[in-house]
JSON list of C-alpha atoms and ligand atoms in Angstrom, two decimals:
[
{"chain": "G", "resi": 29, "resn": "UNK", "atom": "CA", "xyz": [0.00, 0.00, 0.00]},
{"chain": "G", "resi": 30, "resn": "UNK", "atom": "CA", "xyz": [1.32, 3.49, -0.90]},
{"chain": "G", "resi": 31, "resn": "UNK", "atom": "CA", "xyz": [2.12, 5.72, 2.05]},
{"chain": "G", "resi": 32, "resn": "UNK", "atom": "CA", "xyz": [-0.63, 8.28, 2.72]},
{"chain": "G", "resi": 33, "resn": "UNK", "atom": "CA", "xyz": [0.34, 11.82, 1.70]},
{"chain": "G", "resi": 34, "resn": "UNK", "atom": "CA", "xyz": [0.92, 14.02, 4.73]},
{"chain": "G", "resi": 35, "resn": "UNK", "atom": "CA", "xyz": [-0.61, 17.35, 3.69]},
{"chain": "G", "resi": 36, "resn": "UNK", "atom": "CA", "xyz": [1.01, 19.07, 6.72]},
{"chain": "G", "resi": 37, "resn": "UNK", "atom": "CA", "xyz": [4.22, 18.64, 4.78]},
{"chain": "G", "resi": 38, "resn": "UNK", "atom": "CA", "xyz": [2.80, 20.46, 1.72]},
{"chain": "G", "resi": 39, "resn": "UNK", "atom": "CA", "xyz": [0.71, 23.19, 3.42]},
{"chain": "G", "resi": 40, "resn": "UNK", "atom": "CA", "xyz": [3.32, 25.95, 2.91]},
{"chain": "G", "resi": 41, "resn": "UNK", "atom": "CA", "xyz": [4.11, 25.15, -0.72]},
{"chain": "G", "resi": 42, "resn": "UNK", "atom": "CA", "xyz": [0.71, 23.80, -1.82]},
{"chain": "G", "resi": 43, "resn": "UNK", "atom": "CA", "xyz": [-0.14, 26.86, -3.94]},
{"chain": "G", "resi": 44, "resn": "UNK", "atom": "CA", "xyz": [3.27, 27.06, -5.62]},
{"chain": "G", "resi": 45, "resn": "UNK", "atom": "CA", "xyz": [3.30, 23.31, -6.41]},
{"chain": "G", "resi": 46, "resn": "UNK", "atom": "CA", "xyz": [-0.15, 23.58, -7.92]},
{"chain": "G", "resi": 47, "resn": "UNK", "atom": "CA", "xyz": [0.88, 26.65, -9.90]},
{"chain": "G", "resi": 48, "resn": "UNK", "atom": "CA", "xyz": [3.79, 24.70, -11.39]},
{"chain": "G", "resi": 49, "resn": "UNK", "atom": "CA", "xyz": [1.57, 21.71, -12.19]},
{"chain": "G", "resi": 50, "resn": "UNK", "atom": "CA", "xyz": [-1.17, 23.73, -13.87]},
{"chain": "G", "resi": 51, "resn": "UNK", "atom": "CA", "xyz": [0.96, 26.41, -15.53]},
{"chain": "G", "resi": 52, "resn": "UNK", "atom": "CA", "xyz": [0.26, 24.95, -18.98]},
{"chain": "G", "resi": 53, "resn": "UNK", "atom": "CA", "xyz": [-3.50, 25.43, -18.49]},
{"chain": "G", "resi": 54, "resn": "UNK", "atom": "CA", "xyz": [-3.61, 28.70, -16.64]},
{"chain": "G", "resi": 55, "resn": "UNK", "atom": "CA", "xyz": [-1.32, 31.44, -15.38]},
{"chain": "G", "resi": 56, "resn": "UNK", "atom": "CA", "xyz": [-3.70, 31.79, -12.44]},
{"chain": "G", "resi": 57, "resn": "UNK", "atom": "CA", "xyz": [-3.77, 28.62, -10.35]},
{"chain": "G", "resi": 58, "resn": "UNK", "atom": "CA", "xyz": [-6.99, 29.79, -8.67]},
{"chain": "G", "resi": 59, "resn": "UNK", "atom": "CA", "xyz": [-8.81, 29.50, -11.98]},
{"chain": "G", "resi": 60, "resn": "UNK", "atom": "CA", "xyz": [-9.75, 25.83, -11.41]},
{"chain": "G", "resi": 61, "resn": "UNK", "atom": "CA", "xyz": [-10.77, 26.40, -7.79]},
{"chain": "G", "resi": 62, "resn": "UNK", "atom": "CA", "xyz": [-13.26, 29.06, -8.86]},
{"chain": "G", "resi": 63, "resn": "UNK", "atom": "CA", "xyz": [-14.35, 27.00, -11.89]},
{"chain": "G", "resi": 64, "resn": "UNK", "atom": "CA", "xyz": [-15.58, 24.24, -9.54]},
{"chain": "G", "resi": 65, "resn": "UNK", "atom": "CA", "xyz": [-17.54, 26.67, -7.38]},
{"chain": "G", "resi": 66, "resn": "UNK", "atom": "CA", "xyz": [-19.13, 28.19, -10.50]},
{"chain": "G", "resi": 67, "resn": "UNK", "atom": "CA", "xyz": [-20.15, 24.67, -11.59]},
{"chain": "G", "resi": 68, "resn": "UNK", "atom": "CA", "xyz": [-21.61, 24.06, -8.16]},
{"chain": "G", "resi": 69, "resn": "UNK", "atom": "CA", "xyz": [-23.60, 27.31, -8.35]},
{"chain": "G", "resi": 70, "resn": "UNK", "atom": "CA", "xyz": [-25.19, 26.16, -11.59]},
{"chain": "G", "resi": 71, "resn": "UNK", "atom": "CA", "xyz": [-26.57, 22.94, -10.14]},
{"chain": "G", "resi": 72, "resn": "UNK", "atom": "CA", "xyz": [-27.93, 24.30, -6.83]},
{"chain": "G", "resi": 73, "resn": "UNK", "atom": "CA", "xyz": [-31.62, 25.06, -6.71]},
{"chain": "G", "resi": 74, "resn": "UNK", "atom": "CA", "xyz": [-31.59, 26.75, -3.28]},
{"chain": "G", "resi": 75, "resn": "UNK", "atom": "CA", "xyz": [-29.13, 29.07, -1.54]},
{"chain": "G", "resi": 76, "resn": "UNK", "atom": "CA", "xyz": [-27.29, 27.21, 1.25]},
{"chain": "G", "resi": 77, "resn": "UNK", "atom": "CA", "xyz": [-26.94, 29.00, 4.60]},
{"chain": "G", "resi": 78, "resn": "UNK", "atom": "CA", "xyz": [-24.22, 26.70, 5.88]},
{"chain": "G", "resi": 79, "resn": "UNK", "atom": "CA", "xyz": [-21.53, 25.09, 3.71]},
{"chain": "G", "resi": 80, "resn": "UNK", "atom": "CA", "xyz": [-18.92, 22.56, 4.78]},
{"chain": "G", "resi": 81, "resn": "UNK", "atom": "CA", "xyz": [-15.80, 22.34, 2.60]},
{"chain": "G", "resi": 82, "resn": "UNK", "atom": "CA", "xyz": [-14.87, 18.75, 3.52]},
{"chain": "G", "resi": 83, "resn": "UNK", "atom": "CA", "xyz": [-11.11, 18.17, 3.11]},
{"chain": "G", "resi": 84, "resn": "UNK", "atom": "CA", "xyz": [-10.68, 21.93, 2.63]},
{"chain": "G", "resi": 85, "resn": "UNK", "atom": "CA", "xyz": [-6.85, 21.90, 2.63]},
{"chain": "G", "resi": 86, "resn": "UNK", "atom": "CA", "xyz": [-5.52, 25.46, 2.78]},
{"chain": "G", "resi": 87, "resn": "UNK", "atom": "CA", "xyz": [-9.00, 26.80, 1.93]},
{"chain": "G", "resi": 88, "resn": "UNK", "atom": "CA", "xyz": [-8.61, 27.41, -1.80]},
{"chain": "G", "resi": 89, "resn": "UNK", "atom": "CA", "xyz": [-12.23, 26.47, -2.51]},
{"chain": "G", "resi": 90, "resn": "UNK", "atom": "CA", "xyz": [-13.53, 27.89, 0.80]},
{"chain": "G", "resi": 91, "resn": "UNK", "atom": "CA", "xyz": [-12.48, 31.34, -0.40]},
{"chain": "G", "resi": 92, "resn": "UNK", "atom": "CA", "xyz": [-14.57, 31.04, -3.60]},
{"chain": "G", "resi": 93, "resn": "UNK", "atom": "CA", "xyz": [-17.48, 29.47, -1.73]},
{"chain": "G", "resi": 94, "resn": "UNK", "atom": "CA", "xyz": [-17.60, 32.68, 0.35]},
{"chain": "G", "resi": 95, "resn": "UNK", "atom": "CA", "xyz": [-17.26, 34.86, -2.77]},
{"chain": "G", "resi": 96, "resn": "UNK", "atom": "CA", "xyz": [-20.13, 33.15, -4.57]},
{"chain": "G", "resi": 97, "resn": "UNK", "atom": "CA", "xyz": [-22.34, 32.41, -1.55]},
{"chain": "G", "resi": 98, "resn": "UNK", "atom": "CA", "xyz": [-21.74, 35.62, 0.46]},
{"chain": "G", "resi": 99, "resn": "UNK", "atom": "CA", "xyz": [-24.67, 35.01, 2.80]},
{"chain": "G", "resi": 100, "resn": "UNK", "atom": "CA", "xyz": [-23.54, 31.51, 3.80]},
{"chain": "G", "resi": 101, "resn": "UNK", "atom": "CA", "xyz": [-21.40, 30.63, 6.80]},
{"chain": "G", "resi": 102, "resn": "UNK", "atom": "CA", "xyz": [-18.41, 28.66, 5.50]},
{"chain": "G", "resi": 103, "resn": "UNK", "atom": "CA", "xyz": [-16.93, 25.79, 7.49]},
{"chain": "G", "resi": 104, "resn": "UNK", "atom": "CA", "xyz": [-13.96, 23.63, 6.57]},
{"chain": "G", "resi": 105, "resn": "UNK", "atom": "CA", "xyz": [-12.48, 20.44, 7.97]},
{"chain": "G", "resi": 106, "resn": "UNK", "atom": "CA", "xyz": [-9.32, 18.54, 7.13]},
{"chain": "G", "resi": 107, "resn": "UNK", "atom": "CA", "xyz": [-6.90, 15.94, 8.48]},
{"chain": "G", "resi": 108, "resn": "UNK", "atom": "CA", "xyz": [-3.99, 18.37, 8.09]},
{"chain": "G", "resi": 109, "resn": "UNK", "atom": "CA", "xyz": [-3.76, 20.78, 11.04]},
{"chain": "G", "resi": 110, "resn": "UNK", "atom": "CA", "xyz": [-1.18, 22.88, 9.23]},
{"chain": "G", "resi": 111, "resn": "UNK", "atom": "CA", "xyz": [-3.47, 23.29, 6.21]},
{"chain": "G", "resi": 112, "resn": "UNK", "atom": "CA", "xyz": [-6.32, 24.30, 8.56]},
{"chain": "G", "resi": 113, "resn": "UNK", "atom": "CA", "xyz": [-4.12, 27.00, 10.12]},
{"chain": "G", "resi": 114, "resn": "UNK", "atom": "CA", "xyz": [-3.29, 28.34, 6.65]},
{"chain": "G", "resi": 115, "resn": "UNK", "atom": "CA", "xyz": [-7.02, 28.31, 5.75]},
{"chain": "G", "resi": 116, "resn": "UNK", "atom": "CA", "xyz": [-7.94, 30.19, 8.96]},
{"chain": "G", "resi": 117, "resn": "UNK", "atom": "CA", "xyz": [-5.22, 32.78, 8.38]},
{"chain": "G", "resi": 118, "resn": "UNK", "atom": "CA", "xyz": [-6.34, 33.34, 4.78]},
{"chain": "G", "resi": 119, "resn": "UNK", "atom": "CA", "xyz": [-10.04, 33.46, 5.68]},
{"chain": "G", "resi": 120, "resn": "UNK", "atom": "CA", "xyz": [-10.63, 34.51, 9.29]},
{"chain": "G", "resi": 121, "resn": "UNK", "atom": "CA", "xyz": [-14.42, 34.68, 8.75]},
{"chain": "G", "resi": 122, "resn": "UNK", "atom": "CA", "xyz": [-14.46, 30.92, 8.03]},
{"chain": "G", "resi": 123, "resn": "UNK", "atom": "CA", "xyz": [-14.72, 28.27, 10.72]},
{"chain": "G", "resi": 124, "resn": "UNK", "atom": "CA", "xyz": [-12.04, 25.60, 10.19]},
{"chain": "G", "resi": 125, "resn": "UNK", "atom": "CA", "xyz": [-12.25, 22.44, 12.29]},
{"chain": "G", "resi": 126, "resn": "UNK", "atom": "CA", "xyz": [-10.06, 19.40, 12.84]},
{"chain": "G", "resi": 127, "resn": "UNK", "atom": "CA", "xyz": [-11.48, 15.96, 12.04]},
{"chain": "G", "resi": 128, "resn": "UNK", "atom": "CA", "xyz": [-11.93, 15.17, 15.74]},
{"chain": "G", "resi": 129, "resn": "UNK", "atom": "CA", "xyz": [-13.88, 18.43, 16.19]},
{"chain": "G", "resi": 130, "resn": "UNK", "atom": "CA", "xyz": [-16.12, 17.78, 13.18]},
{"chain": "G", "resi": 131, "resn": "UNK", "atom": "CA", "xyz": [-16.71, 14.14, 14.21]},
{"chain": "G", "resi": 132, "resn": "UNK", "atom": "CA", "xyz": [-18.03, 15.41, 17.57]},
{"chain": "G", "resi": 133, "resn": "UNK", "atom": "CA", "xyz": [-20.00, 18.29, 16.03]},
{"chain": "G", "resi": 134, "resn": "UNK", "atom": "CA", "xyz": [-23.71, 18.24, 16.72]},
{"chain": "G", "resi": 135, "resn": "UNK", "atom": "CA", "xyz": [-24.63, 20.56, 13.84]},
{"chain": "G", "resi": 136, "resn": "UNK", "atom": "CA", "xyz": [-25.48, 19.75, 10.24]},
{"chain": "G", "resi": 137, "resn": "UNK", "atom": "CA", "xyz": [-24.92, 21.59, 6.96]},
{"chain": "G", "resi": 138, "resn": "UNK", "atom": "CA", "xyz": [-27.10, 22.63, 4.01]},
{"chain": "G", "resi": 139, "resn": "UNK", "atom": "CA", "xyz": [-24.32, 21.85, 1.54]},
{"chain": "G", "resi": 140, "resn": "UNK", "atom": "CA", "xyz": [-21.24, 19.65, 1.76]},
{"chain": "G", "resi": 141, "resn": "UNK", "atom": "CA", "xyz": [-18.65, 20.36, -0.91]},
{"chain": "G", "resi": 142, "resn": "UNK", "atom": "CA", "xyz": [-15.76, 17.91, -1.43]},
{"chain": "G", "resi": 143, "resn": "UNK", "atom": "CA", "xyz": [-13.04, 18.76, -3.97]},
{"chain": "G", "resi": 144, "resn": "UNK", "atom": "CA", "xyz": [-10.24, 16.34, -4.79]},
{"chain": "G", "resi": 145, "resn": "UNK", "atom": "CA", "xyz": [-10.38, 14.45, -1.50]},
{"chain": "G", "resi": 146, "resn": "UNK", "atom": "CA", "xyz": [-11.66, 10.93, -2.20]},
{"chain": "G", "resi": 147, "resn": "UNK", "atom": "CA", "xyz": [-8.66, 9.88, -4.30]},
{"chain": "G", "resi": 148, "resn": "UNK", "atom": "CA", "xyz": [-6.51, 10.51, -1.19]},
{"chain": "G", "resi": 149, "resn": "UNK", "atom": "CA", "xyz": [-8.66, 8.23, 0.96]},
{"chain": "G", "resi": 150, "resn": "UNK", "atom": "CA", "xyz": [-7.81, 4.53, 0.92]},
{"chain": "G", "resi": 151, "resn": "UNK", "atom": "CA", "xyz": [-10.56, 2.64, -0.94]},
{"chain": "G", "resi": 152, "resn": "UNK", "atom": "CA", "xyz": [-11.57, 0.63, 2.16]},
{"chain": "G", "resi": 153, "resn": "UNK", "atom": "CA", "xyz": [-11.94, 3.89, 4.19]},
{"chain": "G", "resi": 154, "resn": "UNK", "atom": "CA", "xyz": [-14.18, 5.64, 1.66]},
{"chain": "G", "resi": 155, "resn": "UNK", "atom": "CA", "xyz": [-17.52, 4.18, 2.86]},
{"chain": "G", "resi": 156, "resn": "UNK", "atom": "CA", "xyz": [-16.84, 5.34, 6.46]},
{"chain": "G", "resi": 157, "resn": "UNK", "atom": "CA", "xyz": [-15.95, 8.83, 5.18]},
{"chain": "G", "resi": 158, "resn": "UNK", "atom": "CA", "xyz": [-19.31, 8.98, 3.42]},
{"chain": "G", "resi": 159, "resn": "UNK", "atom": "CA", "xyz": [-20.96, 7.74, 6.60]},
{"chain": "G", "resi": 160, "resn": "UNK", "atom": "CA", "xyz": [-19.41, 10.71, 8.44]},
{"chain": "G", "resi": 161, "resn": "UNK", "atom": "CA", "xyz": [-20.62, 13.03, 5.66]},
{"chain": "G", "resi": 162, "resn": "UNK", "atom": "CA", "xyz": [-24.13, 11.59, 6.03]},
{"chain": "G", "resi": 163, "resn": "UNK", "atom": "CA", "xyz": [-23.91, 12.19, 9.83]},
{"chain": "G", "resi": 164, "resn": "UNK", "atom": "CA", "xyz": [-23.15, 15.86, 9.15]},
{"chain": "G", "resi": 165, "resn": "UNK", "atom": "CA", "xyz": [-26.22, 16.11, 6.93]},
{"chain": "G", "resi": 166, "resn": "UNK", "atom": "CA", "xyz": [-29.91, 16.60, 7.52]},
{"chain": "G", "resi": 167, "resn": "UNK", "atom": "CA", "xyz": [-32.89, 15.83, 5.36]},
{"chain": "G", "resi": 168, "resn": "UNK", "atom": "CA", "xyz": [-32.28, 17.75, 2.12]},
{"chain": "G", "resi": 169, "resn": "UNK", "atom": "CA", "xyz": [-28.52, 18.38, 2.52]},
{"chain": "G", "resi": 170, "resn": "UNK", "atom": "CA", "xyz": [-26.87, 18.60, -0.88]},
{"chain": "G", "resi": 171, "resn": "UNK", "atom": "CA", "xyz": [-23.55, 16.73, -1.19]},
{"chain": "G", "resi": 172, "resn": "UNK", "atom": "CA", "xyz": [-21.35, 17.55, -4.18]},
{"chain": "G", "resi": 173, "resn": "UNK", "atom": "CA", "xyz": [-17.96, 15.92, -4.83]},
{"chain": "G", "resi": 174, "resn": "UNK", "atom": "CA", "xyz": [-15.44, 16.77, -7.55]},
{"chain": "G", "resi": 175, "resn": "UNK", "atom": "CA", "xyz": [-12.89, 14.14, -8.53]},
{"chain": "G", "resi": 176, "resn": "UNK", "atom": "CA", "xyz": [-10.12, 13.73, -11.11]},
{"chain": "G", "resi": 177, "resn": "UNK", "atom": "CA", "xyz": [-11.34, 12.01, -14.26]},
{"chain": "G", "resi": 178, "resn": "UNK", "atom": "CA", "xyz": [-9.30, 8.79, -14.67]},
{"chain": "G", "resi": 179, "resn": "UNK", "atom": "CA", "xyz": [-10.38, 8.55, -18.35]},
{"chain": "G", "resi": 180, "resn": "UNK", "atom": "CA", "xyz": [-8.56, 11.79, -19.21]},
{"chain": "G", "resi": 181, "resn": "UNK", "atom": "CA", "xyz": [-4.86, 11.07, -20.07]},
{"chain": "G", "resi": 182, "resn": "UNK", "atom": "CA", "xyz": [-3.76, 14.64, -19.21]},
{"chain": "G", "resi": 183, "resn": "UNK", "atom": "CA", "xyz": [-5.36, 14.37, -15.76]},
{"chain": "G", "resi": 184, "resn": "UNK", "atom": "CA", "xyz": [-3.65, 10.99, -15.23]},
{"chain": "G", "resi": 185, "resn": "UNK", "atom": "CA", "xyz": [-0.30, 12.50, -16.26]},
{"chain": "G", "resi": 186, "resn": "UNK", "atom": "CA", "xyz": [-0.74, 15.42, -13.84]},
{"chain": "G", "resi": 187, "resn": "UNK", "atom": "CA", "xyz": [-1.60, 13.04, -11.01]},
{"chain": "G", "resi": 188, "resn": "UNK", "atom": "CA", "xyz": [1.38, 10.79, -11.80]},
{"chain": "G", "resi": 189, "resn": "UNK", "atom": "CA", "xyz": [3.79, 13.73, -11.65]},
{"chain": "G", "resi": 190, "resn": "UNK", "atom": "CA", "xyz": [2.30, 15.65, -8.70]},
{"chain": "G", "resi": 191, "resn": "UNK", "atom": "CA", "xyz": [4.30, 15.18, -5.46]},
{"chain": "G", "resi": 192, "resn": "UNK", "atom": "CA", "xyz": [1.26, 15.28, -3.19]},
{"chain": "G", "resi": 193, "resn": "UNK", "atom": "CA", "xyz": [-0.64, 12.79, -5.36]},
{"chain": "G", "resi": 194, "resn": "UNK", "atom": "CA", "xyz": [1.79, 9.98, -4.50]},
{"chain": "G", "resi": 195, "resn": "UNK", "atom": "CA", "xyz": [-0.97, 8.17, -2.56]},
{"chain": "G", "resi": 196, "resn": "UNK", "atom": "CA", "xyz": [-3.68, 8.87, -5.15]},
{"chain": "G", "resi": 197, "resn": "UNK", "atom": "CA", "xyz": [-6.02, 6.04, -6.15]},
{"chain": "G", "resi": 198, "resn": "UNK", "atom": "CA", "xyz": [-8.35, 7.58, -8.74]},
{"chain": "G", "resi": 199, "resn": "UNK", "atom": "CA", "xyz": [-12.02, 6.60, -8.72]},
{"chain": "G", "resi": 200, "resn": "UNK", "atom": "CA", "xyz": [-14.18, 6.12, -11.78]},
{"chain": "G", "resi": 201, "resn": "UNK", "atom": "CA", "xyz": [-17.46, 8.11, -11.70]},
{"chain": "G", "resi": 202, "resn": "UNK", "atom": "CA", "xyz": [-19.44, 4.89, -11.23]},
{"chain": "G", "resi": 203, "resn": "UNK", "atom": "CA", "xyz": [-17.46, 4.09, -8.05]},
{"chain": "G", "resi": 204, "resn": "UNK", "atom": "CA", "xyz": [-18.18, 7.48, -6.49]},
{"chain": "G", "resi": 205, "resn": "UNK", "atom": "CA", "xyz": [-21.84, 7.27, -7.49]},
{"chain": "G", "resi": 206, "resn": "UNK", "atom": "CA", "xyz": [-22.01, 3.85, -5.86]},
{"chain": "G", "resi": 207, "resn": "UNK", "atom": "CA", "xyz": [-20.49, 5.21, -2.63]},
{"chain": "G", "resi": 208, "resn": "UNK", "atom": "CA", "xyz": [-23.15, 7.95, -2.60]},
{"chain": "G", "resi": 209, "resn": "UNK", "atom": "CA", "xyz": [-25.84, 5.32, -3.16]},
{"chain": "G", "resi": 210, "resn": "UNK", "atom": "CA", "xyz": [-24.52, 3.08, -0.36]},
{"chain": "G", "resi": 211, "resn": "UNK", "atom": "CA", "xyz": [-24.54, 6.07, 2.01]},
{"chain": "G", "resi": 212, "resn": "UNK", "atom": "CA", "xyz": [-28.27, 6.51, 1.28]},
{"chain": "G", "resi": 213, "resn": "UNK", "atom": "CA", "xyz": [-28.05, 9.62, -0.90]},
{"chain": "G", "resi": 214, "resn": "UNK", "atom": "CA", "xyz": [-30.79, 10.16, -3.45]},
{"chain": "G", "resi": 215, "resn": "UNK", "atom": "CA", "xyz": [-31.22, 12.03, -6.75]},
{"chain": "G", "resi": 216, "resn": "UNK", "atom": "CA", "xyz": [-27.64, 11.13, -7.64]},
{"chain": "G", "resi": 217, "resn": "UNK", "atom": "CA", "xyz": [-26.33, 12.76, -10.80]},
{"chain": "G", "resi": 218, "resn": "UNK", "atom": "CA", "xyz": [-22.89, 12.82, -12.39]},
{"chain": "G", "resi": 219, "resn": "UNK", "atom": "CA", "xyz": [-21.27, 14.77, -15.19]},
{"chain": "G", "resi": 220, "resn": "UNK", "atom": "CA", "xyz": [-17.84, 15.64, -16.53]},
{"chain": "G", "resi": 221, "resn": "UNK", "atom": "CA", "xyz": [-16.45, 19.14, -16.07]},
{"chain": "G", "resi": 222, "resn": "UNK", "atom": "CA", "xyz": [-13.31, 21.32, -16.41]},
{"chain": "G", "resi": 223, "resn": "UNK", "atom": "CA", "xyz": [-13.08, 21.17, -20.18]},
{"chain": "G", "resi": 224, "resn": "UNK", "atom": "CA", "xyz": [-11.49, 24.58, -20.73]},
{"chain": "G", "resi": 225, "resn": "UNK", "atom": "CA", "xyz": [-8.19, 26.15, -19.63]},
{"chain": "G", "resi": 226, "resn": "UNK", "atom": "CA", "xyz": [-8.30, 29.84, -18.71]},
{"chain": "G", "resi": 227, "resn": "UNK", "atom": "CA", "xyz": [-7.18, 30.94, -22.19]},
{"chain": "G", "resi": 228, "resn": "UNK", "atom": "CA", "xyz": [-10.40, 29.37, -23.54]},
{"chain": "G", "resi": 229, "resn": "UNK", "atom": "CA", "xyz": [-12.69, 30.41, -20.73]},
{"chain": "G", "resi": 230, "resn": "UNK", "atom": "CA", "xyz": [-14.95, 32.24, -23.18]},
{"chain": "G", "resi": 231, "resn": "UNK", "atom": "CA", "xyz": [-15.94, 28.76, -24.44]},
{"chain": "G", "resi": 232, "resn": "UNK", "atom": "CA", "xyz": [-17.23, 27.69, -21.04]},
{"chain": "G", "resi": 233, "resn": "UNK", "atom": "CA", "xyz": [-20.85, 28.28, -22.13]},
{"chain": "G", "resi": 234, "resn": "UNK", "atom": "CA", "xyz": [-20.38, 25.07, -24.22]},
{"chain": "G", "resi": 235, "resn": "UNK", "atom": "CA", "xyz": [-19.71, 22.98, -21.14]},
{"chain": "G", "resi": 236, "resn": "UNK", "atom": "CA", "xyz": [-23.39, 22.16, -20.63]},
{"chain": "G", "resi": 237, "resn": "UNK", "atom": "CA", "xyz": [-23.42, 20.44, -24.04]},
{"chain": "G", "resi": 238, "resn": "UNK", "atom": "CA", "xyz": [-20.23, 18.45, -23.36]},
{"chain": "G", "resi": 239, "resn": "UNK", "atom": "CA", "xyz": [-20.83, 17.20, -19.84]},
{"chain": "G", "resi": 240, "resn": "UNK", "atom": "CA", "xyz": [-21.62, 13.61, -20.90]},
{"chain": "G", "resi": 241, "resn": "UNK", "atom": "CA", "xyz": [-18.21, 13.28, -22.66]},
{"chain": "G", "resi": 242, "resn": "UNK", "atom": "CA", "xyz": [-15.57, 11.52, -20.51]},
{"chain": "G", "resi": 243, "resn": "UNK", "atom": "CA", "xyz": [-12.86, 13.98, -21.59]},
{"chain": "G", "resi": 244, "resn": "UNK", "atom": "CA", "xyz": [-13.33, 16.70, -18.95]},
{"chain": "G", "resi": 245, "resn": "UNK", "atom": "CA", "xyz": [-10.42, 17.10, -16.53]},
{"chain": "G", "resi": 246, "resn": "UNK", "atom": "CA", "xyz": [-12.71, 16.24, -13.64]},
{"chain": "G", "resi": 247, "resn": "UNK", "atom": "CA", "xyz": [-16.22, 15.02, -12.95]},
{"chain": "G", "resi": 248, "resn": "UNK", "atom": "CA", "xyz": [-18.71, 15.86, -10.25]},
{"chain": "G", "resi": 249, "resn": "UNK", "atom": "CA", "xyz": [-21.19, 13.68, -8.43]},
{"chain": "G", "resi": 250, "resn": "UNK", "atom": "CA", "xyz": [-24.12, 15.29, -6.67]},
{"chain": "G", "resi": 251, "resn": "UNK", "atom": "CA", "xyz": [-26.71, 13.77, -4.33]},
{"chain": "G", "resi": 252, "resn": "UNK", "atom": "CA", "xyz": [-29.30, 14.73, -1.73]},
{"chain": "G", "resi": 253, "resn": "UNK", "atom": "CA", "xyz": [-29.56, 13.22, 1.74]},
{"chain": "S", "resi": 6, "resn": "SAM", "atom": "C1", "xyz": [-5.72, 17.60, -2.98]},
{"chain": "S", "resi": 6, "resn": "SAM", "atom": "S1", "xyz": [-6.11, 18.29, -1.43]},
{"chain": "S", "resi": 6, "resn": "SAM", "atom": "C2", "xyz": [-7.56, 19.22, -1.85]},
{"chain": "S", "resi": 6, "resn": "SAM", "atom": "C3", "xyz": [-7.80, 20.35, -0.91]},
{"chain": "S", "resi": 6, "resn": "SAM", "atom": "C4", "xyz": [-9.02, 21.22, -1.22]},
{"chain": "S", "resi": 6, "resn": "SAM", "atom": "N1", "xyz": [-10.24, 20.47, -1.22]},
{"chain": "S", "resi": 6, "resn": "SAM", "atom": "C5", "xyz": [-8.84, 21.95, -2.54]},
{"chain": "S", "resi": 6, "resn": "SAM", "atom": "O1", "xyz": [-9.62, 21.72, -3.47]},
{"chain": "S", "resi": 6, "resn": "SAM", "atom": "O2", "xyz": [-7.90, 22.76, -2.63]},
{"chain": "S", "resi": 6, "resn": "SAM", "atom": "C6", "xyz": [-6.79, 16.94, -0.52]},
{"chain": "S", "resi": 6, "resn": "SAM", "atom": "C7", "xyz": [-7.12, 17.27, 0.92]},
{"chain": "S", "resi": 6, "resn": "SAM", "atom": "O3", "xyz": [-7.88, 16.20, 1.48]},
{"chain": "S", "resi": 6, "resn": "SAM", "atom": "C8", "xyz": [-7.49, 16.02, 2.83]},
{"chain": "S", "resi": 6, "resn": "SAM", "atom": "N2", "xyz": [-7.87, 14.67, 3.26]},
{"chain": "S", "resi": 6, "resn": "SAM", "atom": "C9", "xyz": [-7.37, 13.49, 2.84]},
{"chain": "S", "resi": 6, "resn": "SAM", "atom": "N3", "xyz": [-8.01, 12.47, 3.45]},
{"chain": "S", "resi": 6, "resn": "SAM", "atom": "C10", "xyz": [-8.97, 13.03, 4.25]},
{"chain": "S", "resi": 6, "resn": "SAM", "atom": "C11", "xyz": [-9.96, 12.51, 5.13]},
{"chain": "S", "resi": 6, "resn": "SAM", "atom": "N4", "xyz": [-10.12, 11.19, 5.31]},
{"chain": "S", "resi": 6, "resn": "SAM", "atom": "N5", "xyz": [-10.76, 13.36, 5.78]},
{"chain": "S", "resi": 6, "resn": "SAM", "atom": "C12", "xyz": [-10.62, 14.71, 5.59]},
{"chain": "S", "resi": 6, "resn": "SAM", "atom": "N6", "xyz": [-9.68, 15.27, 4.79]},
{"chain": "S", "resi": 6, "resn": "SAM", "atom": "C13", "xyz": [-8.88, 14.44, 4.12]},
{"chain": "S", "resi": 6, "resn": "SAM", "atom": "C14", "xyz": [-5.98, 16.25, 2.80]},
{"chain": "S", "resi": 6, "resn": "SAM", "atom": "O4", "xyz": [-5.45, 16.54, 4.07]},
{"chain": "S", "resi": 6, "resn": "SAM", "atom": "C15", "xyz": [-5.86, 17.41, 1.80]},
{"chain": "S", "resi": 6, "resn": "SAM", "atom": "O5", "xyz": [-5.88, 18.67, 2.45]}
]
C-alpha cells in the first residue's frame, strides 16, 4: 500500500506546487478552484446558509465558496492541522475544524462540498468517510464531490507527476456514485467538467453540451440526503 500523503508537509508550498503543475492550463492557479464553485452554483436550486468544505486543505475552494455564496457561513475540515491553520489565516471569517472536532459536532450543513479528496482516501476507508458526511447532513442536505477524471490522459499525467498525489487512487465516476448510493443519498447525478483552460474560458458556455463526454479534466457527483 502506498504511504498516505501528509498534507502538513505540503501546506506551505501547496499553492506554488499547484501553480507549477497547472501552468500549462492557466497562469492563475486559482482559476480551477473558482471553476468548480461556479459549476456548483449552476446545479444548486436553493441558496445554502451553511456550507462545509470537507477536506478543505488550505481553503482554496472555501475562499470562492464565500465569494459566490456571500450570505452563507463557511466551514472547513481537514486531516492536516497545518493546512487548517493556513485556511484560517487566509479566511478569518471561516470556521475551520479538525477531524476530531467535526466528528463530535452536533450541527449539520445545508451543503457539503468535497473537492479532490476521495482519491486521497484509501478505498476501504471511503464508505466510512461517506458515513461521516451523512452524519453531518440533515434531510435535504446537498452533497457535491469533484474528482479527477481517470479517463482523461492529461489528468492521469498530472496526477502521476504531482508530489502530493503519491498516494492517489483515482475513482471512476461509477465508483463514487455507488459510494453515494450506499450512504443513502438520493437524486444522484454525475457529469464531466473542467473542459477549458483559462485561455479558452470564453468557451465555457459550451460545457453544458459536453458534460456527458468523458474527456473533462474532472467530474462531479451530486446527491441529496
Ligand atoms: C488535494 S487536497 C484538496 C484540498 C481542497 N479540497 C482543494 O480543493 O484545494 C486533498 C485534501 O484532502 C485532505 N484529506 C485526505 N483524506 C482526508 C480525510 N479522510 N478526511 C478529511 N480530509 C482528508 C488532505 O489533508 C488534503 O488537504
